[in-house]
PDB file of C-alpha atoms in Angstrom:
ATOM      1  CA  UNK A   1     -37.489 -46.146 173.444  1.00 89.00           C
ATOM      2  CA  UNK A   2     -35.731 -49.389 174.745  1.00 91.00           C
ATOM      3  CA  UNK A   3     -38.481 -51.411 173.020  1.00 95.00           C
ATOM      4  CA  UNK A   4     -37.448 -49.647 169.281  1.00 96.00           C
ATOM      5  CA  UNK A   5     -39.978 -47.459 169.322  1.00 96.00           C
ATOM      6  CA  UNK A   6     -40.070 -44.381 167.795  1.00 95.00           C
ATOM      7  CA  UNK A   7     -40.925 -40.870 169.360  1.00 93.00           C
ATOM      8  CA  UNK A   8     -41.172 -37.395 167.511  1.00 92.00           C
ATOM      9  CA  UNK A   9     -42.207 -33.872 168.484  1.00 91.00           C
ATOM     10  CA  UNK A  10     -41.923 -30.413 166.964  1.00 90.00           C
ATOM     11  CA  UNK A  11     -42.982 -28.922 163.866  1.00 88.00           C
ATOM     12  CA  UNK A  12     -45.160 -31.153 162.097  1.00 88.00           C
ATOM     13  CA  UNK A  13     -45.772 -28.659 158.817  1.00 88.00           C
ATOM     14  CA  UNK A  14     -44.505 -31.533 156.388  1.00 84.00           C
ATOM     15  CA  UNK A  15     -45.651 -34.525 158.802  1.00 78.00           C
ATOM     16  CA  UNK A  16     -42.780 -34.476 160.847  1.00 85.00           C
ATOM     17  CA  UNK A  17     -44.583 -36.693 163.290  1.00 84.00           C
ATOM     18  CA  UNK A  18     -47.795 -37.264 162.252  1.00 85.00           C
ATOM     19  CA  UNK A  19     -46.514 -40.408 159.882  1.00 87.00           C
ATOM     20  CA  UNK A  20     -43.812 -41.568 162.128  1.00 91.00           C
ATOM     21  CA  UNK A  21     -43.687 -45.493 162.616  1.00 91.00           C
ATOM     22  CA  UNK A  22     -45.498 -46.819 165.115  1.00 94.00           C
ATOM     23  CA  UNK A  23     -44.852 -50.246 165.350  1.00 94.00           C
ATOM     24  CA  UNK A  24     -41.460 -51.398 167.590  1.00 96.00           C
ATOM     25  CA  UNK A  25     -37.878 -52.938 166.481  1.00 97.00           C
ATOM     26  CA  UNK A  26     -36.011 -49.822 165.478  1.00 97.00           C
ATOM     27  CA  UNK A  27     -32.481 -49.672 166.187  1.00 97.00           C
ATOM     28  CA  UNK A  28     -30.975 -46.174 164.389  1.00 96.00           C
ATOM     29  CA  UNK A  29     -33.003 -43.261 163.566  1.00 96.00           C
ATOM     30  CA  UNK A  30     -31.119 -40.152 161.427  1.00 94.00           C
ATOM     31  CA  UNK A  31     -33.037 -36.819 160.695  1.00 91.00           C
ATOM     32  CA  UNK A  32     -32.923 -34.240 157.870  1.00 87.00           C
ATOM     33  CA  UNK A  33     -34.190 -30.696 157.198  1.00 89.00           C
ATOM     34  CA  UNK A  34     -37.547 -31.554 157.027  1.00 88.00           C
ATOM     35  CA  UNK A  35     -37.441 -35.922 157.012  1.00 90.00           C
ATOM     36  CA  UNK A  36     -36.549 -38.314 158.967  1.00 92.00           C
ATOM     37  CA  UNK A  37     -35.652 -42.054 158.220  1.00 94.00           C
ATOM     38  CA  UNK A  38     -35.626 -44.913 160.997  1.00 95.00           C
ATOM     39  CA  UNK A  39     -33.470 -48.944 160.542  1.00 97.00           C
ATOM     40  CA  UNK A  40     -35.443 -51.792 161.726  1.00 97.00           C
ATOM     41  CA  UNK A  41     -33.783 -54.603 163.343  1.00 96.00           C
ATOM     42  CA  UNK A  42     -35.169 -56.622 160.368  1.00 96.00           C
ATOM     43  CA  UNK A  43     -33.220 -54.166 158.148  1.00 97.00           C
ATOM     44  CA  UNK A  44     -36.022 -52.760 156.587  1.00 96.00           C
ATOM     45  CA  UNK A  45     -35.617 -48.709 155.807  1.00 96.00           C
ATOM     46  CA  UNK A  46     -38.953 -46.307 157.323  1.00 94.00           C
ATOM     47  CA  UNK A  47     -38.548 -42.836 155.775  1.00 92.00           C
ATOM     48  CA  UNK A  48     -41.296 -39.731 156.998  1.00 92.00           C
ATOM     49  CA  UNK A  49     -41.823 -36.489 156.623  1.00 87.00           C
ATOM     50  CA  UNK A  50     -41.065 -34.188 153.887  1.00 82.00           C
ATOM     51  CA  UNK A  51     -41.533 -34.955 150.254  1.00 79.00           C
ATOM     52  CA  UNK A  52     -39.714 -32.066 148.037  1.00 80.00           C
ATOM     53  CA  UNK A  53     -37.319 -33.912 146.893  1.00 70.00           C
ATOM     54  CA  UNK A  54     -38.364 -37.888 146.500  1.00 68.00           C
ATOM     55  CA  UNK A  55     -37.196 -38.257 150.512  1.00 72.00           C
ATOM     56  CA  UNK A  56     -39.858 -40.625 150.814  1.00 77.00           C
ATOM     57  CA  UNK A  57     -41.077 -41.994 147.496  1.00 78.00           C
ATOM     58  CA  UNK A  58     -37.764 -43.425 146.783  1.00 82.00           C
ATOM     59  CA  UNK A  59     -36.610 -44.920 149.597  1.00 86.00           C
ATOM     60  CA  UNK A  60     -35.299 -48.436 149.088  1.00 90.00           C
ATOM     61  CA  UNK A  61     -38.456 -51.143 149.532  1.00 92.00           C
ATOM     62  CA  UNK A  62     -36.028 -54.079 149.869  1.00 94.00           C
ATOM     63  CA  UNK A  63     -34.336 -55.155 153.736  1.00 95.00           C
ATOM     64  CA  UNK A  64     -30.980 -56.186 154.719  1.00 96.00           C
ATOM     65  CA  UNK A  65     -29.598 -52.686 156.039  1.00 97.00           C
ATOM     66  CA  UNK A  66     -27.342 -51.861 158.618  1.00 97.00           C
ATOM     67  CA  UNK A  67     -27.221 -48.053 159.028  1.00 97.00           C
ATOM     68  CA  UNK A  68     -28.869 -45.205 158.103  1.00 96.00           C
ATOM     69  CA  UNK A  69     -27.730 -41.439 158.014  1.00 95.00           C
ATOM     70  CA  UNK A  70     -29.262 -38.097 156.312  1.00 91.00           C
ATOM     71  CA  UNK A  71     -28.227 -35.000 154.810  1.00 88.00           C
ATOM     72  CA  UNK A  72     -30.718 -31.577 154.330  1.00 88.00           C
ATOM     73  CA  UNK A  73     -33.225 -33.416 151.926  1.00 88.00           C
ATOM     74  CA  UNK A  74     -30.752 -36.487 151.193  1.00 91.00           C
ATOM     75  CA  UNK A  75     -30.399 -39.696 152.674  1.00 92.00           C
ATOM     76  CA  UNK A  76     -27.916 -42.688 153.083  1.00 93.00           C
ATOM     77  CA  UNK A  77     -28.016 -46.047 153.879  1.00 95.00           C
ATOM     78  CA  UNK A  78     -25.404 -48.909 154.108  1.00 96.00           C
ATOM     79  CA  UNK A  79     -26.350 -52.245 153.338  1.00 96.00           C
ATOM     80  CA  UNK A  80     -24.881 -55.708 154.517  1.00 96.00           C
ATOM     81  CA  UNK A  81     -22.240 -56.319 151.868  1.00 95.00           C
ATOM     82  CA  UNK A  82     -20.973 -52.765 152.543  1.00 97.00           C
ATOM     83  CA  UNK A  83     -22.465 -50.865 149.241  1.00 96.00           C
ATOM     84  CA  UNK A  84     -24.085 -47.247 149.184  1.00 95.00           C
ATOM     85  CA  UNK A  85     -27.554 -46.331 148.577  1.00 93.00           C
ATOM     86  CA  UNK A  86     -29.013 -42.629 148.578  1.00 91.00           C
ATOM     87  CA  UNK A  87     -31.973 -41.076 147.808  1.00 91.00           C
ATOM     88  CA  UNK A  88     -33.965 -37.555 148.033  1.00 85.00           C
ATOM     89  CA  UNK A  89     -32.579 -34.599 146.596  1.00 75.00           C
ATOM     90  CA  UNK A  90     -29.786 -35.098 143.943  1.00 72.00           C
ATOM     91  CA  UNK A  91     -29.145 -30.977 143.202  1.00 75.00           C
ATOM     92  CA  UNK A  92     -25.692 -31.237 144.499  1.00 70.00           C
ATOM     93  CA  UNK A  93     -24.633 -34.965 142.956  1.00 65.00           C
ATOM     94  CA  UNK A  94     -25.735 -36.317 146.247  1.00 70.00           C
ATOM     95  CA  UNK A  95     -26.674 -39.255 144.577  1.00 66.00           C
ATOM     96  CA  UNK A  96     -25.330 -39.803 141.001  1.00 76.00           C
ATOM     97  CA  UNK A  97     -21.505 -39.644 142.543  1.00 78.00           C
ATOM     98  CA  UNK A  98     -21.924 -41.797 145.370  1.00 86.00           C
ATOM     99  CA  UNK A  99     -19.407 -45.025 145.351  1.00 90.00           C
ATOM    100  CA  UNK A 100     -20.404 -47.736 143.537  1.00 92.00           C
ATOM    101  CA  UNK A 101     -18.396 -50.709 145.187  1.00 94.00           C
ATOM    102  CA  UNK A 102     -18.669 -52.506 148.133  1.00 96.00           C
ATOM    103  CA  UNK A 103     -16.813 -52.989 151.802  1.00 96.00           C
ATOM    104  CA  UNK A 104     -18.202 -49.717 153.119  1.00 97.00           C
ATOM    105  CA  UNK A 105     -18.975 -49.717 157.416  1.00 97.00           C
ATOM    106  CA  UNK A 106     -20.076 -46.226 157.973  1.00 96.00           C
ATOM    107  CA  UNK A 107     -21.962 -43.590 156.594  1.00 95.00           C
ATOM    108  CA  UNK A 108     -22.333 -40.418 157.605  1.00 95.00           C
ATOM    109  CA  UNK A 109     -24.009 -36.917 156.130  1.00 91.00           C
ATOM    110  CA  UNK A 110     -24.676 -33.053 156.021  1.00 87.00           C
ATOM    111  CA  UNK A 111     -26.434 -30.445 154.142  1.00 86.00           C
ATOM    112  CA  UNK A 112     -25.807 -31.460 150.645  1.00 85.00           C
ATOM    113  CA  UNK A 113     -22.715 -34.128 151.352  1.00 86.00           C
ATOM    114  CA  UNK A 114     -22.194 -37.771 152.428  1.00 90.00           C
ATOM    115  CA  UNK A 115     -19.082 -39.118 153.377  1.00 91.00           C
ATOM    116  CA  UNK A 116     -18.702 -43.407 153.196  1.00 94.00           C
ATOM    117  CA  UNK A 117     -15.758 -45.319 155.389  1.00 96.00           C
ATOM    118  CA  UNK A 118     -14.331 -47.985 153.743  1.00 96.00           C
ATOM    119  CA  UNK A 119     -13.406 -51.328 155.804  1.00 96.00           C
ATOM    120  CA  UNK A 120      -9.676 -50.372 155.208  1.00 95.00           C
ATOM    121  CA  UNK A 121     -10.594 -47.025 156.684  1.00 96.00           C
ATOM    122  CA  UNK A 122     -10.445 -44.953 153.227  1.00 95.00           C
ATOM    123  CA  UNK A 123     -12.810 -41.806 153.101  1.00 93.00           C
ATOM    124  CA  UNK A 124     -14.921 -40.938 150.279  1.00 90.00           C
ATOM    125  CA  UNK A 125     -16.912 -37.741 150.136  1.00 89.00           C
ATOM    126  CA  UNK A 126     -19.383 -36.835 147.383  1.00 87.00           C
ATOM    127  CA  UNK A 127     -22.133 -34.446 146.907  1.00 84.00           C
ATOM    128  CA  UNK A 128     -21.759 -30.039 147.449  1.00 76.00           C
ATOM    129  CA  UNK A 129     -20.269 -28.566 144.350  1.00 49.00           C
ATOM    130  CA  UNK A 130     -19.554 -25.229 145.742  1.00 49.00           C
ATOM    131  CA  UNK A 131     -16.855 -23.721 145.778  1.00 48.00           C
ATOM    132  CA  UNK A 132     -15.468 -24.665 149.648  1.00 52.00           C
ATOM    133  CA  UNK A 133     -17.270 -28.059 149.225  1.00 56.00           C
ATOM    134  CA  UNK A 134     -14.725 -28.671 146.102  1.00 59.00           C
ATOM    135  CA  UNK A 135     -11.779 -27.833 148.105  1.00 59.00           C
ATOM    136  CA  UNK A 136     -13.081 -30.424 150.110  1.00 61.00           C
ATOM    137  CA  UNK A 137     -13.155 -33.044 148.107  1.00 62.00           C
ATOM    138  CA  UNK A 138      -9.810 -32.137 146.733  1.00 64.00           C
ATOM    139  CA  UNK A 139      -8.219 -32.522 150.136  1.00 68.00           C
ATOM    140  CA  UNK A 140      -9.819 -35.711 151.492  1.00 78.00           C
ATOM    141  CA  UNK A 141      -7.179 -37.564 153.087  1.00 82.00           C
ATOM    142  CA  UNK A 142      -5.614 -40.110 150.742  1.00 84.00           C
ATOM    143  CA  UNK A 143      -3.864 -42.242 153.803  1.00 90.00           C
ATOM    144  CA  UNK A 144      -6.166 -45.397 155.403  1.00 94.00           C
ATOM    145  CA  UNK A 145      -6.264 -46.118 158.771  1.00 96.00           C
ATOM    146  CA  UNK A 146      -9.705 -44.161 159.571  1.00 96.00           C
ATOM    147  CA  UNK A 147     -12.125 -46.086 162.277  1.00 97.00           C
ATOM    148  CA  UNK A 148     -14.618 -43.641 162.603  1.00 96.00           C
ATOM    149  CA  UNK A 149     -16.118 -39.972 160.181  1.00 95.00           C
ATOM    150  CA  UNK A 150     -18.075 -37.077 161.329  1.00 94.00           C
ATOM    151  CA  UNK A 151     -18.978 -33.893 159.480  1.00 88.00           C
ATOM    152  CA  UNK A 152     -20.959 -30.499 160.269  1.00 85.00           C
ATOM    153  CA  UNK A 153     -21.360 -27.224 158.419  1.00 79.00           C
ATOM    154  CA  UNK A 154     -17.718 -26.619 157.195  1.00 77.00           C
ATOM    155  CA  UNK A 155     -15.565 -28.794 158.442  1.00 82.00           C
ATOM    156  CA  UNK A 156     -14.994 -32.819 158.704  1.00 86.00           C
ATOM    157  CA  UNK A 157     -13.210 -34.646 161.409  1.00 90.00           C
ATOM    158  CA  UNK A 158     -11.860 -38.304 161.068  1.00 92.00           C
ATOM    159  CA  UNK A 159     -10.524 -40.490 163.885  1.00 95.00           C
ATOM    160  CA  UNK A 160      -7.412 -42.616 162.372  1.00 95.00           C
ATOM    161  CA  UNK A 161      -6.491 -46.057 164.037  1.00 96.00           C
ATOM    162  CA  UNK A 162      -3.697 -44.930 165.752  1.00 95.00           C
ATOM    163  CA  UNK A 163      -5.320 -42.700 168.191  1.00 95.00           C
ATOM    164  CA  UNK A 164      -4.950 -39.143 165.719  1.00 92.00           C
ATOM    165  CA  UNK A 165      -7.734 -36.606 165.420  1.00 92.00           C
ATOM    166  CA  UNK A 166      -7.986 -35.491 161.823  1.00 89.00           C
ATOM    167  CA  UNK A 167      -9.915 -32.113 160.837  1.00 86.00           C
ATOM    168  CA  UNK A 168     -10.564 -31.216 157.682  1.00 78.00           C
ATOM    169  CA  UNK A 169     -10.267 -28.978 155.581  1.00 70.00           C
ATOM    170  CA  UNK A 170      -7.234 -27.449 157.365  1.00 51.00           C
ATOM    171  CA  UNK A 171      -8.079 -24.785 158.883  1.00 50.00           C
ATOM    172  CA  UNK A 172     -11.201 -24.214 157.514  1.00 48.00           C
ATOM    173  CA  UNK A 173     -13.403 -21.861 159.530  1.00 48.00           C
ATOM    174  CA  UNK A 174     -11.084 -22.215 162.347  1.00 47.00           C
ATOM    175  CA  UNK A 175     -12.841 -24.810 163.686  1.00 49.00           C
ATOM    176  CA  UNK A 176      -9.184 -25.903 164.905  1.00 47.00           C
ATOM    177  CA  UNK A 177      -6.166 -24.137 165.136  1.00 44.00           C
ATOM    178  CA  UNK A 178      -5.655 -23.696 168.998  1.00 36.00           C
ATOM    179  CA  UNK A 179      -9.062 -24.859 169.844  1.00 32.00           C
ATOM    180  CA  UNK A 180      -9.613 -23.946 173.901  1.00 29.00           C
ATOM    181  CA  UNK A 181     -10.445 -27.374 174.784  1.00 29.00           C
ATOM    182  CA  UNK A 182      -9.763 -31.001 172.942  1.00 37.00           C
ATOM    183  CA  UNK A 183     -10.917 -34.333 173.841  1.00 39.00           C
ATOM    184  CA  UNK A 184      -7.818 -36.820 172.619  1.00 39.00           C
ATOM    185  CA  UNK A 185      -7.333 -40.711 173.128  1.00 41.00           C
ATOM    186  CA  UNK A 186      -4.736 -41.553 175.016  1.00 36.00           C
ATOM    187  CA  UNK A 187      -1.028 -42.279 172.703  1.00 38.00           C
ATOM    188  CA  UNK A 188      -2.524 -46.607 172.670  1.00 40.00           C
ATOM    189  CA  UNK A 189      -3.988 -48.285 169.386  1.00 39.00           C
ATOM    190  CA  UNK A 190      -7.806 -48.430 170.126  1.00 41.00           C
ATOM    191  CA  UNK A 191      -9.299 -51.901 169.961  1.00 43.00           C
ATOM    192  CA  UNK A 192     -10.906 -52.089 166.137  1.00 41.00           C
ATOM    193  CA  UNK A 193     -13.773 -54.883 166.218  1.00 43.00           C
ATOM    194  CA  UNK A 194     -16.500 -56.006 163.877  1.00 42.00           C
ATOM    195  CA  UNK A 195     -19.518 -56.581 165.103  1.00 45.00           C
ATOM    196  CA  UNK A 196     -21.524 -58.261 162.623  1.00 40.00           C
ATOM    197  CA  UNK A 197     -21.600 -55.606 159.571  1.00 41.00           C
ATOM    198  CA  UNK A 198     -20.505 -52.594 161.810  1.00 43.00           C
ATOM    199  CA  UNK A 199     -17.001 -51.425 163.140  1.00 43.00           C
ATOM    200  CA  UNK A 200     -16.734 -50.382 167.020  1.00 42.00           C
ATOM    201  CA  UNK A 201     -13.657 -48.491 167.789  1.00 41.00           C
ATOM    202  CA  UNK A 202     -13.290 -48.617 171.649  1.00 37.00           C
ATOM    203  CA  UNK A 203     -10.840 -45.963 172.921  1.00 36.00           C
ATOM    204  CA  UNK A 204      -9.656 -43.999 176.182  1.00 35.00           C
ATOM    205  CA  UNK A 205     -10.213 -40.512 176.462  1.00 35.00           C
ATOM    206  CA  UNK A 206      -8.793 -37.702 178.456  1.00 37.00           C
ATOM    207  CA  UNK A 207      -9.198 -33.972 178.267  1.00 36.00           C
ATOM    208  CA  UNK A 208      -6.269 -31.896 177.030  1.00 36.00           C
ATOM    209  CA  UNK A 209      -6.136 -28.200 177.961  1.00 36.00           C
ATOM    210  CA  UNK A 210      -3.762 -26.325 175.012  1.00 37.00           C
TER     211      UNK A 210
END
């Protein structure tokens, strides 16, 4: 709601929303399989719902965050300085290989992986060890120039300064070759700005018919 409160519905077999926040001053919410995990304005961390895997037990106790994403029974948050913290389920490494340093603006996460943005727009990816989940991580762009991440089930899609939509794996799924219809910025360098520890990319769009 516009006054940062927070509203759930649905299933509530693992307290979905039976022990969601109540008080106001959110400003991000992400969700998980079964959990869910809200950023206060203060920069205090709210984490509800299910408990398998320490989703809510070890969530960090201390303030000064800026975003906030989830996995399946994982989740991610980025502090001020730009470091990493996770928590939940660790099954797939989704914790004990996260990055360690700092200068880290976004955060972003699926199933059993996390992917970080660095402030010189390098990718990192950590968590999944299976098989297609390895190839991943073996072909993670090495370049910079990223302003903004996105993942789903298979596939990973990066938006690079200069306007280019990246998808990756290559290929994988085909989730791209010859999709039917593809949103692209217009051929201009998008406006990169900081705005106090998070990075707005502001670009033009226009639909492109293949």
């Amino acid at each position: 709601r516009d006054d940062g409160r927070v509203v759930t519905w649905g299933d509530n077999s693992s307290n979905q929303y039976a022990d969601a926040p109540t008080d106001a001053g959110f400003v991000e919410i992400a969700c998980g399989e079964r959990h869910s995990v809200a950023l206060h304005r203060d920069g205090r961390v709210v984490t509800w719902g299910g408990e398998m895997d320490g989703q809510r037990r070890d969530s960090p106790t201390d303030a000064g965050y800026v975003s906030v994403a989830c996995g399946r029974n994982h989740s991610i948050a980025l502090n001020a300085d730009g470091r990493v913290v996770t928590w939940g389920d660790t099954s797939h490494s989704q914790r004990t290989h996260m990055p360690t340093d700092a200068g880290y603006v976004a955060v972003v996460g699926y199933d059993d992986r996390s992917l970080a943005l660095s402030e010189d727009g390098r990718v990192v990816m950590w968590g999944n060890g299976g098989l297609w989940h390895r190839k991943m991580r073996r072909e993670v762009p090495t370049d910079v120039g990223y302003v903004a991440i996105a993942c789903g089930i298979n596939t990973n899609v990066f938006l690079h300064g200069d306007g280019r939509v990246v998808i990756w794996p290559a290929g994988s799924m085909n989730q791209h070759p010859r999709p039917r219809s593809l949103w692209t910025p217009i051929p201009r360098s998008p406006e990169i700005e900081r705005d106090g520890s998070r990075l707005r990319a502001s670009t033009t769009t226009r639909p492109v018919h293949p």
